[in-house]
XYZ file of C-alpha atoms in Angstrom:
498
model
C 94.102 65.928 192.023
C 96.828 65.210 189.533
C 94.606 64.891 186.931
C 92.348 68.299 187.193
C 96.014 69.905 187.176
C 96.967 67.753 183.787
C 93.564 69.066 182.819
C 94.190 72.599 183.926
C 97.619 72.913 182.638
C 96.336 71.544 178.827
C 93.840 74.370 179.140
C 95.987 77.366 180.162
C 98.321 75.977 177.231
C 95.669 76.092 174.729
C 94.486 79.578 175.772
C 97.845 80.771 175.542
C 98.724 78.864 171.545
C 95.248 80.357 170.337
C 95.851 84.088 171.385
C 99.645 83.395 169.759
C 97.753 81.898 166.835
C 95.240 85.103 166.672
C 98.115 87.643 167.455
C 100.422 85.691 164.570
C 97.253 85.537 161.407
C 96.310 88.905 162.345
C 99.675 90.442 161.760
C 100.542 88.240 158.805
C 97.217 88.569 157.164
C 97.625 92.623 157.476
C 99.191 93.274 154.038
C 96.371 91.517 152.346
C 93.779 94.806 153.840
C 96.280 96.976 151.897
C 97.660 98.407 155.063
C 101.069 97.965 154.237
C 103.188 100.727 153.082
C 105.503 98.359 151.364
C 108.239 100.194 148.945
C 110.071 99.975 145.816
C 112.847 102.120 146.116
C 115.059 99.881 144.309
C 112.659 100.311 141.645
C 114.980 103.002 139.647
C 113.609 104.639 136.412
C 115.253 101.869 134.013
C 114.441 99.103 136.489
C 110.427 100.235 137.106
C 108.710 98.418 134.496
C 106.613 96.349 135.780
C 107.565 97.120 139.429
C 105.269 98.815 141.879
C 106.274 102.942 143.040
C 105.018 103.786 146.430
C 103.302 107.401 145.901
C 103.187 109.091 149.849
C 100.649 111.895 149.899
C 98.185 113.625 152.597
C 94.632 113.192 151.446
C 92.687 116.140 152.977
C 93.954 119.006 150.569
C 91.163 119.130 148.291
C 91.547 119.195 144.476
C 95.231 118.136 145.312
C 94.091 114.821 147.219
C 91.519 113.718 149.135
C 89.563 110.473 150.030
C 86.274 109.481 147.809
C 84.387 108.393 150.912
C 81.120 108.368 149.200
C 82.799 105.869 146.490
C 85.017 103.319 148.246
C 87.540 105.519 150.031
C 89.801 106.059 147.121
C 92.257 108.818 147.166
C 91.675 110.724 144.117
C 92.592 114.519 142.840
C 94.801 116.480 140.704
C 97.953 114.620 141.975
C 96.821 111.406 142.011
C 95.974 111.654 137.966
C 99.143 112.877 137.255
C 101.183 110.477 139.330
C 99.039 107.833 137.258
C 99.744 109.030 134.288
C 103.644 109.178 134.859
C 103.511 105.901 136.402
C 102.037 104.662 133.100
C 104.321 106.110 131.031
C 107.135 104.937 132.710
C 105.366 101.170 133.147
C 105.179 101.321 136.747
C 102.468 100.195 139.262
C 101.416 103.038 141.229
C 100.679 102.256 144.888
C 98.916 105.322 147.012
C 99.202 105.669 150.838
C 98.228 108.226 152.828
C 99.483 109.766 155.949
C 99.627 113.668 157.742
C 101.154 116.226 155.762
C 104.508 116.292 158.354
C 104.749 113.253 157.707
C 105.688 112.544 154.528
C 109.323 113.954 154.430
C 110.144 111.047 157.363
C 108.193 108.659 155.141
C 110.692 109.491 152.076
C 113.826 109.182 154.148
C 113.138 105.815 155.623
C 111.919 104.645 152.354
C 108.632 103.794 153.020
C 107.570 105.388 150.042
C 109.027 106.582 146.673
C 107.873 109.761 146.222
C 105.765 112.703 147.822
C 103.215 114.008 145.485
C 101.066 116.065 148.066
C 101.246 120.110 147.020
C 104.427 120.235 148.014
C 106.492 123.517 147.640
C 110.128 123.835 146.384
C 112.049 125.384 149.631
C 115.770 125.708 150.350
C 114.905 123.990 153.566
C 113.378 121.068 152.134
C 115.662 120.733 149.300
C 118.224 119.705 151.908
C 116.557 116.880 152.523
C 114.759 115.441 149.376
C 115.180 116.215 145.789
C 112.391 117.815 143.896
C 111.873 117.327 140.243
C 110.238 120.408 137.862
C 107.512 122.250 138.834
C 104.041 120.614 137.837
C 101.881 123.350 138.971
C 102.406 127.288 140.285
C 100.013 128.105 142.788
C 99.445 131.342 144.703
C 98.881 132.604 148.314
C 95.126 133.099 148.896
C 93.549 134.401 152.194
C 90.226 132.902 153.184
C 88.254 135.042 155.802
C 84.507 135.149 156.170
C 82.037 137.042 153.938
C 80.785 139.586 156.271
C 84.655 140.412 157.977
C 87.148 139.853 154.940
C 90.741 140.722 154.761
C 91.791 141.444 151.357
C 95.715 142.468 152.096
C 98.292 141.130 154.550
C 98.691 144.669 156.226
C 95.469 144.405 157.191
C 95.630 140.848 159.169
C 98.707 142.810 161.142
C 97.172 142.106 164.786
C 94.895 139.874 163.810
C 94.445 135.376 164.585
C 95.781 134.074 161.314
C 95.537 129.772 160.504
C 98.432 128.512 158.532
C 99.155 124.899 157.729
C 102.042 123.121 159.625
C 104.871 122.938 157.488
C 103.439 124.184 154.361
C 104.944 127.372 152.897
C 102.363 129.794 154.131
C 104.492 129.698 157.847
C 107.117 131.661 156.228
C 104.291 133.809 154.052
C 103.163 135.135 157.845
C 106.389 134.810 159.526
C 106.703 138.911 159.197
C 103.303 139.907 159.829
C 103.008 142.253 162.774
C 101.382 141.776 166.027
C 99.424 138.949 164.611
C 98.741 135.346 166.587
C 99.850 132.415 164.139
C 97.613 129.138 164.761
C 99.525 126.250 162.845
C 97.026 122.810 162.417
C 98.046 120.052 160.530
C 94.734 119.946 157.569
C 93.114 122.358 156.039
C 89.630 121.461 156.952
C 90.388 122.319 160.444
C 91.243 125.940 159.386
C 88.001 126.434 157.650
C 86.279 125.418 160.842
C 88.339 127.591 162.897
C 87.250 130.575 160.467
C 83.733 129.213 161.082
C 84.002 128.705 164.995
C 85.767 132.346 164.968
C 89.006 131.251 166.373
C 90.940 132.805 163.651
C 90.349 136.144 161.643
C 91.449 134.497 158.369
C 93.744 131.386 157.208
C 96.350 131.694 154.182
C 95.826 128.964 152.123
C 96.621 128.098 148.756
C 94.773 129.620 145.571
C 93.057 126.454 144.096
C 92.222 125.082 147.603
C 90.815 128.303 148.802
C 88.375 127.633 145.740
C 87.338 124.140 146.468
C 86.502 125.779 150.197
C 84.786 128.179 149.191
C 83.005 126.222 146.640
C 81.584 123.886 149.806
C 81.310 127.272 152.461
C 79.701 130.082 150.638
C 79.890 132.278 153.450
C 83.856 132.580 153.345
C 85.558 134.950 150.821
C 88.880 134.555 149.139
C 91.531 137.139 148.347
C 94.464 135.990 145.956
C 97.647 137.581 146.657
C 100.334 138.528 143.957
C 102.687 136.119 143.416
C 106.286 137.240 145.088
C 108.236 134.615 143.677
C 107.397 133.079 140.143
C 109.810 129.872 140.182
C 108.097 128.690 143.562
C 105.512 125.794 142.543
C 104.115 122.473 143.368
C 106.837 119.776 142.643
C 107.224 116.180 143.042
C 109.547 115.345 146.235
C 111.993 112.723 145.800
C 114.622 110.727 148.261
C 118.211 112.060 147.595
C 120.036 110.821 144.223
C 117.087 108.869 143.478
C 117.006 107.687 140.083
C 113.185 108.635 139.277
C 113.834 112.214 139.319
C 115.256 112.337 135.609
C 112.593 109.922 134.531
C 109.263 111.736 136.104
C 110.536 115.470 134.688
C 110.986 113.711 131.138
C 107.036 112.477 131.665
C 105.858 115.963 133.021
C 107.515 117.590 130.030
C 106.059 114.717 127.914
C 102.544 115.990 129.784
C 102.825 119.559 128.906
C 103.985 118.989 125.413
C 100.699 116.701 124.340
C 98.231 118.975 126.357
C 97.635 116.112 128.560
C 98.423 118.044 132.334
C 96.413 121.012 131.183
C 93.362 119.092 130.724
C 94.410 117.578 134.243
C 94.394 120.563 135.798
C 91.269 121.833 133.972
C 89.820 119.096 135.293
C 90.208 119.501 139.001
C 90.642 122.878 139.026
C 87.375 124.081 136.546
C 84.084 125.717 137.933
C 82.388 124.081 140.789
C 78.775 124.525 141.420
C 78.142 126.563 144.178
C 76.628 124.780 147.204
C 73.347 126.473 149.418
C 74.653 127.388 153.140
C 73.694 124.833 155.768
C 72.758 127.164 158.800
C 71.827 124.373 160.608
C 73.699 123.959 164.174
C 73.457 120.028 163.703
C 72.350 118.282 160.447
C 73.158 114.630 160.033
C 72.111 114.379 156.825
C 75.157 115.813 155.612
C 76.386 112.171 156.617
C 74.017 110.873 153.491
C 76.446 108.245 151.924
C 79.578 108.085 154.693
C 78.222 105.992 156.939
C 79.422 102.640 155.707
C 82.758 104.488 154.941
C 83.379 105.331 158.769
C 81.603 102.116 159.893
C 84.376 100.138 157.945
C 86.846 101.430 160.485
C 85.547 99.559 162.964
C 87.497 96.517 161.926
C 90.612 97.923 161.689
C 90.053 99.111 165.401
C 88.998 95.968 166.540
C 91.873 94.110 164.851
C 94.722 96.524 166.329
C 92.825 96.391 169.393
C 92.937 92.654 169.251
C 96.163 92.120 168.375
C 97.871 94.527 171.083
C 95.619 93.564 173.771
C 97.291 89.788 173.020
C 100.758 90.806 172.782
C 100.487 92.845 175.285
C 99.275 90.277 177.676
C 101.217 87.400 176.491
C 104.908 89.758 177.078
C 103.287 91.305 180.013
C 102.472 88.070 181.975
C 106.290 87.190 180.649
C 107.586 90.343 182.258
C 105.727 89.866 185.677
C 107.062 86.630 185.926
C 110.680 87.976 185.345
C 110.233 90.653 187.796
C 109.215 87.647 190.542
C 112.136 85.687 189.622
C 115.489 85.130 191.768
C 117.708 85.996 188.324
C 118.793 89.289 188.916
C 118.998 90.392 185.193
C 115.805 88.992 184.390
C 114.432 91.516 187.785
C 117.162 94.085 185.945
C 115.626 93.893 182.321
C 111.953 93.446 183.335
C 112.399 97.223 184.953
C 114.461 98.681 182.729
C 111.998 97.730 180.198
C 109.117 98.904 182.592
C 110.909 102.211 183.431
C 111.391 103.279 179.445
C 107.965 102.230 177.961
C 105.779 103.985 181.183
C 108.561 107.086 180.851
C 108.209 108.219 177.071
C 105.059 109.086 174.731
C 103.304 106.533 173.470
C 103.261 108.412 170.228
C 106.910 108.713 169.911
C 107.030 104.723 170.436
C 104.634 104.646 167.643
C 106.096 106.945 165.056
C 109.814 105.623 166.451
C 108.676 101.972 165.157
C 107.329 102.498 161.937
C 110.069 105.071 160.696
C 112.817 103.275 162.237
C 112.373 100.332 161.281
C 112.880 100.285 157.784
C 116.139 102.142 158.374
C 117.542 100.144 160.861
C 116.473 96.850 160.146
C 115.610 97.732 156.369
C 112.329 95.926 156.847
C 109.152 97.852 155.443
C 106.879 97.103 158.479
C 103.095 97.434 157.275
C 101.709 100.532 159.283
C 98.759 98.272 161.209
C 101.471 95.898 162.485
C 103.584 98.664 163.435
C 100.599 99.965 165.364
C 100.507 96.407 167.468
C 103.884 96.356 168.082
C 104.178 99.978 169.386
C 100.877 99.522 171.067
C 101.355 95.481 172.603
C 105.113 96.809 174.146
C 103.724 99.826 175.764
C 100.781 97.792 177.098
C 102.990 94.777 178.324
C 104.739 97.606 180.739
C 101.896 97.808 182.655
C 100.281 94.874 182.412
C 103.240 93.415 184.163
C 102.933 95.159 187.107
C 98.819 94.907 187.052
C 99.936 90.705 186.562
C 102.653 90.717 189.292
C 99.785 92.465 191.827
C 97.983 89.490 191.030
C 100.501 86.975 191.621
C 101.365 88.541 194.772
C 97.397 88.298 195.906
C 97.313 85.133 195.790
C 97.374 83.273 199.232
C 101.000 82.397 200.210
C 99.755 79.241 201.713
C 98.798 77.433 198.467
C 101.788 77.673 196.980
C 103.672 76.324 200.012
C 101.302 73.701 199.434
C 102.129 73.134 196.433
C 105.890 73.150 196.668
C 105.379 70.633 199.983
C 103.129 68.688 197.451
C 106.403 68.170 194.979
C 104.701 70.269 192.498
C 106.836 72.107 189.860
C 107.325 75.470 189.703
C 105.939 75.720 186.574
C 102.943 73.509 186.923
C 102.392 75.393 190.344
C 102.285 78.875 188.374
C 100.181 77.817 185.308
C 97.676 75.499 187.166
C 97.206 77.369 190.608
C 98.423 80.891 190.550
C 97.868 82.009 187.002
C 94.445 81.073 186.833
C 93.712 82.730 190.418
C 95.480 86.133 189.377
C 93.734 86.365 186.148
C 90.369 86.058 188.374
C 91.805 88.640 190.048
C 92.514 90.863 188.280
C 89.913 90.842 185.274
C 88.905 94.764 185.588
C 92.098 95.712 185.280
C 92.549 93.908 182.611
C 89.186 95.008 181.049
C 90.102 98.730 181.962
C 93.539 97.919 179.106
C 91.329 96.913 176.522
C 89.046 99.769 176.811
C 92.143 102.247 176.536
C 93.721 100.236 173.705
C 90.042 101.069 171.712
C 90.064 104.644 172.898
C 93.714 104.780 171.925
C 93.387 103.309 168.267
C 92.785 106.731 167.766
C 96.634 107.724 167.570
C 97.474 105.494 165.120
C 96.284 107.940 162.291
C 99.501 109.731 162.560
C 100.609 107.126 160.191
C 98.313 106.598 157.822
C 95.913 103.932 159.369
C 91.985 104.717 158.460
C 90.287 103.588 161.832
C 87.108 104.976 163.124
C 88.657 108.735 163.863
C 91.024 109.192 160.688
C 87.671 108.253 158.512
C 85.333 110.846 160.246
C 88.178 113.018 159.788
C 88.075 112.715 155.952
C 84.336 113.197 156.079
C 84.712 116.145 157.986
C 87.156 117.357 155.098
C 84.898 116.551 151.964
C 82.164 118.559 154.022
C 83.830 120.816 156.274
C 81.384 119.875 158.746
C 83.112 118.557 162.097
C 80.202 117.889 164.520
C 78.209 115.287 162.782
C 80.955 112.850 161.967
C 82.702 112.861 164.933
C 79.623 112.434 166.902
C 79.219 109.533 165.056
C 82.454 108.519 165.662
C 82.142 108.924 169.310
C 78.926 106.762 169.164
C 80.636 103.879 167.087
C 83.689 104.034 170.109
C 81.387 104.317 172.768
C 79.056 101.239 171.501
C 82.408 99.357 171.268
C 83.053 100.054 174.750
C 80.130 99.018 176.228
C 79.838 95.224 174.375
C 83.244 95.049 176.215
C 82.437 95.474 179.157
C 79.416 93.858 178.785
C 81.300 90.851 178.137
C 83.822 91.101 180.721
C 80.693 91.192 183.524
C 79.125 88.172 182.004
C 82.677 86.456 182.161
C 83.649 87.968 185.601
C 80.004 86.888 186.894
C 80.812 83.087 185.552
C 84.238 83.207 186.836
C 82.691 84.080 190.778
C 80.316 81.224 190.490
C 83.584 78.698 190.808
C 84.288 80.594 194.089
């Protein structure tokens, strides 16, 4: 009897060392994926040779940014040439992440990265915040409607469903328009399919992204609207007092002098070929090319999934056991801790996390581990109570039997009641893992490319939604079922030791 426990007890410690082990080379091995935002603001204009400059930027704003997903997944555009070509200049390594568009002011106060280069407008409100450096490029208010309805003045979108970007400077171009019902969405791409799905009469975009729209949806029209304010631009955000600002306007003027920016923007911003309209309702051969793009996010799924569902059940089964024991600040903490992570967003754990962090703790937490963490805590919550259920189910009389038998309490619990409660409680443990994959989704609000946040930058380069995110949904749902597939077999083998 002894012995099988010996045996028993080696085993349960094993488990428990190799999902450590996973949970501890998944995280550290993160940065090598180039998931990590990592940062360089110490990296000051004298000091950058050599050093690396973290550019933050939101790649679905097309010639601006946007991911090459039929090429690698590269962000590439206007910006991105120009921040290469001052980071050259100034002997820097220039690092790209991406991440939403609201984002990226958060991202440059917690230092996370060095500078925003994403079309971003010089406002009073913003210039509280950040510092912006010269203008690079003036750009004008353009309203996109379709073909066979279009708006050519703002008096006459008075009444009418108008699509603005969140926190871009087109909120405060409608902000006075009469009767009409602003719809605020975080990309751009989403606005040209709500002017395609007829959810909005017309969007207010800017001039040189209304083009690249247009270029891809024939059947929209564009109107550019006079300019009401020549000094507003596209600048180069910057965290306050930062030492780059100086250094970048000397390379932009350096640009403009040599004719180098103007070819640039000549570049990006020349004729595009016309494309034929797809009236198909469903054609999945606009996919041709971004399949292994999307299907690369499957691995970063599995891998958060992975490493939350094992911190999540290691801390969990630590929590349960704190919330059965006769300390009364371990029973204090455990529901405390319970209480707070089942009683606020998810999200706001996640974005809380990796913001925080680095200004608190002045540690630049990689975005895919911050994604565990936020993800393994909130999971832990309640898989201690799913854990404690199972404790509590097992028969009373065993481990009276055990304590008779001299057993220790910690022998008793590893060898005869752990391995009883896990039996127990398998589906619900199953049922976590399946969220955690559905949930992977969220963690695209800071810049992680999983399956969702890549059939979101196909949708962009296409302006196509259904296809990709059919796929998507495929992809998830395959995922799903090998899961539980799995847990059956293992549940089925687990019964036949009853």
């Amino acid at each position: 009897m002894n012995h099988i426990k010996i045996i028993h007890l080696r085993r349960m410690f094993a488990v428990l060392m190799l999902m450590l082990a996973l949970v501890t080379v998944s995280i550290a091995g993160l940065p090598r994926f180039g998931l990590d935002a990592g940062t360089a603001a110490a990296a000051g204009s004298d000091a950058c040779q050599g050093k690396k400059l973290i550019m933050g930027t939101s790649p679905d704003y097309p010639p601006y940014e946007s991911t090459d997903a039929k090429n690698g997944g590269d962000i590439i555009g206007l910006d991105v040439d120009i921040a290469k070509s001052i980071a050259n200049k100034l002997g820097c390594k220039l690092e790209i992440t991406g991440m939403d568009f609201n984002g990226l002011i958060a991202a440059l106060q917690s230092g996370r990265v060095d500078f925003v280069m994403s079309g971003m407008s010089v406002t009073e409100e913003r210039k509280q915040s950040v510092d912006f450096s010269n203008n690079y490029y003036a750009a004008r208010n353009t309203i996109v409607s379709k073909k066979d309805s279009p708006y050519t003045t703002m008096e006459q979108l008075e009444g009418k469903r108008v699509g603005v970007q969140l926190g871009s400077t087109q909120e405060t171009a409608v902000a006075g328009l009469k009767g009409a019902t602003i719809k605020k969405l975080n990309r751009i791409p989403d606005l040209i399919q709500e002017i395609k799905s007829n959810r909005i009469d017309a969007a207010i975009v800017e001039d040189a992204v209304a083009l690249d729209a247009v270029a891809s949806n024939p059947d929209l029209s564009i109107t550019m609207l006079p300019s009401e304010n020549q000094e507003q631009g596209y600048a180069i955000a910057f965290p306050k007092g930062s030492t780059l600002t100086p250094a970048f306007n000397d390379a932009l003027q350096a640009m403009d002098a040599s004719g180098e920016k103007k070819h640039i923007v000549d570049k990006w911003f020349g004729t595009k070929e016309e494309q034929k309209v797809n009236n198909k309702l469903i054609d999945f051969s606009t996919l041709d090319g971004y399949v292994p793009f999307i299907l690369r996010g499957v691995y970063v799924t599995l891998l958060f999934t992975l490493v939350s569902a094992s911190l999540g059940f290691i801390w969990g089964t630590i929590l349960s056991l704190f919330k059965l024991s006769s300390i009364k600040p371990l029973r204090w903490f455990s529901t405390f801790y319970t209480s707070v992570f089942r009683g606020t967003p998810l999200l706001l754990q996640l974005v809380l996390i990796y913001y925080a962090t680095p200004q608190i703790f002045h540690y630049d937490i990689p975005a895919l581990m911050a994604a565990g963490l936020a993800f393994g805590l909130n999971s832990a919550a309640y898989l201690s109570e799913t854990i404690r259920g199972g404790i509590m189910a097992v028969d009373r009389g065993q481990r009276e039997a055990a304590m008779a038998l001299g057993i220790p309490y910690r022998t008793m619990m590893i060898s005869i009641i752990f391995p009883q409660a896990v039996k127990t409680i398998l589906p619900a443990l199953v049922n976590e893992c399946v969220s955690l994959i559905k949930e992977s989704s969220l963690v695209s609000v800071i810049g992680v490319s999983e399956l969702l946040r890549r059939a979101s930058f196909v949708q962009a380069a296409n302006y196509r939604a259904f296809e990709p995110l059919i796929l998507a949904g495929v992809i998830y749902y395959v995922l799903v079922l090998i899961l539980t597939s799995l847990a059956r077999l293992l549940e089925r083998r687990l019964r036949r030791s009853d």
